[in-house]
Amino acid sequence: MNPFERLPIEKQARIVNASISEFAEKDYETASMNVVVNHAGISKGSLFNYFKTKSTLYDYVYALALGEVKAYLKDVRDSTIGLPFNERLTQIIDSGVQFIVDHPRLAKIYFRLVYSSDSPNRKKIITELQLLSNNYLGEIIQDGINHKELNSTLNKAQAVFYLDAVLNRFLKEYHDSLSNGKLLDRNDWVNSITELFTKGFK
Amino acid sequence: MNPFERLPIEKQARIVNASISEFAEKDYETASMNVVVNHAGISKGSLFNYFKTKSTLYDYVYALALGEVKAYLKDVRDSTIGLPFNERLTQIIDSGVQFIVDHPRLAKIYFRLVYSSDSPNRKKIITELQLLSNNYLGEIIQDGINHKELNSTLNKAQAVFYLDAVLNRFLKEYHDSLSNGKLLDRNDWVNSITELFTKGFK
DNA sequence: TCTTAATTTGACCACCCGGTCAATTTACAT
DNA sequence: ATGTAAATTGACCGGGTGGTCAAATTAAGA
């Protein structure tokens, strides 16, 4: 059992909270351990006692975020099995929006990872995420093909790529719209994306 | 006339070249003026004499990149006027790929700007780019509607957004594929994207 | 209560940053 | 050749970084 896990939960929460905020607001390289320490109300030595390096702390926070995302994805996949492609896709996109509403800071860390460049294990993490996305969206698309809703000659890898591209970009835009005041019309966009791909993959 | 423009062209080129490399390889915040100086073979004082701040140098390099992009876009738009939507789109995407092949470092700076977070005037620049993309792709789509090739009830803003999302993401992937050895099949992808939107916007 | 072990602290380290500026070198007109 | 103005240099500044560690504090068992 490592020293961090031995800590009282309240203290753990303070540290995790401060770390999430810092990694959400700044790139990995510019995120500051000093800021985390001050915000969490602990000493620098302690933080480096709990997490050997900045990279270790980042990995911990990232794992938290990924676990949360996976839970959302799993829920919506399992609860929409058997539904037509377009209804299923609609609910998946909407679930993505819901994640962003529920966990805006985790979403920001995710976007920063996907869209930005540094962070030590980025390549490995991105590869892992792509595999996840491929399996997940690939399954949805395959189901659509099986039910003759989508073109059977569809290049699945490409289809997943396009879906992933639009989804990610839209979710990022929605995330931004949360803070800049010009909130997007959730249903309008979700339906419009579903329409694009239901027709485009026909 | 500012001191930089008074320099012999060869020296200007050395400085520009070093700056492009550094801003292509690192985020704005982590890009180092010391590295630029060493790579260009000039003294630190000189660089800060030519460009008052790091931000000024970045703006200069960015303006170079943007000018280059605009030239490519203008060329392909003007040379495809009157063509059907799908042929036109194909050539536009292909021109994007060509830009990446011709100027991989400038492309990297562009992607870094779009996908990353820092750099001082990022918000203003991004807004400017979005306006550009809106006008450019908006015009192409409008032409497609006028020629009854695309659905007349299409939400143009959303359509532009999706097109832009897929285009950017694909170009980024193609850019990455240049350096990781697994080069993408250019024609296959370009045609596939055209097909998606020609059907999706019908 | 005393001892010992675990935890916490923050001053400190080496390093790098963007930016400055007095001093030196270079270029040029007379 | 001389004087002057422009260009170039690099040591230096204040500040921030991730990470360390001897010393102080706290917790626990006898």
PDB file of C-alpha atoms (C1' of nucleotides) in Angstrom, chain C residues 1-26:
ATOM      1  C1'  DT C   1       5.663   8.415  30.010  1.00  0.00           C
ATOM      2  C1'  DC C   2       9.407   7.233  27.124  1.00  0.00           C
ATOM      3  C1'  DT C   3      11.092   5.390  22.579  1.00  0.00           C
ATOM      4  C1'  DT C   4      10.915   4.615  18.139  1.00  0.00           C
ATOM      5  C1'  DA C   5       9.127   4.797  13.715  1.00  0.00           C
ATOM      6  C1'  DA C   6       6.390   7.156  10.262  1.00  0.00           C
ATOM      7  C1'  DT C   7       4.984  11.414   8.427  1.00  0.00           C
ATOM      8  C1'  DT C   8       5.407  16.212   7.202  1.00  0.00           C
ATOM      9  C1'  DT C   9       7.836  20.282   6.369  1.00  0.00           C
ATOM     10  C1'  DG C  10      10.062  24.082   3.609  1.00  0.00           C
ATOM     11  C1'  DA C  11      14.616  25.770   2.723  1.00  0.00           C
ATOM     12  C1'  DC C  12      17.545  24.581  -0.713  1.00  0.00           C
ATOM     13  C1'  DC C  13      19.651  22.812  -5.273  1.00  0.00           C
ATOM     14  C1'  DA C  14      20.803  22.979 -10.137  1.00  0.00           C
ATOM     15  C1'  DC C  15      18.801  24.343 -14.144  1.00  0.00           C
ATOM     16  C1'  DC C  16      16.325  26.915 -17.551  1.00  0.00           C
ATOM     17  C1'  DC C  17      13.529  30.728 -18.918  1.00  0.00           C
ATOM     18  C1'  DG C  18      12.576  35.564 -21.379  1.00  0.00           C
ATOM     19  C1'  DG C  19      14.566  39.724 -21.478  1.00  0.00           C
ATOM     20  C1'  DT C  20      18.288  43.658 -20.682  1.00  0.00           C
ATOM     21  C1'  DC C  21      22.196  46.511 -21.561  1.00  0.00           C
ATOM     22  C1'  DA C  22      27.034  48.129 -21.118  1.00  0.00           C
ATOM     23  C1'  DA C  23      30.705  47.080 -23.803  1.00  0.00           C
ATOM     24  C1'  DT C  24      32.660  45.665 -28.027  1.00  0.00           C
ATOM     25  C1'  DT C  25      32.891  45.065 -32.958  1.00  0.00           C
ATOM     26  C1'  DT C  26      31.615  46.445 -37.545  1.00  0.00           C
TER      27       DT C  26
END
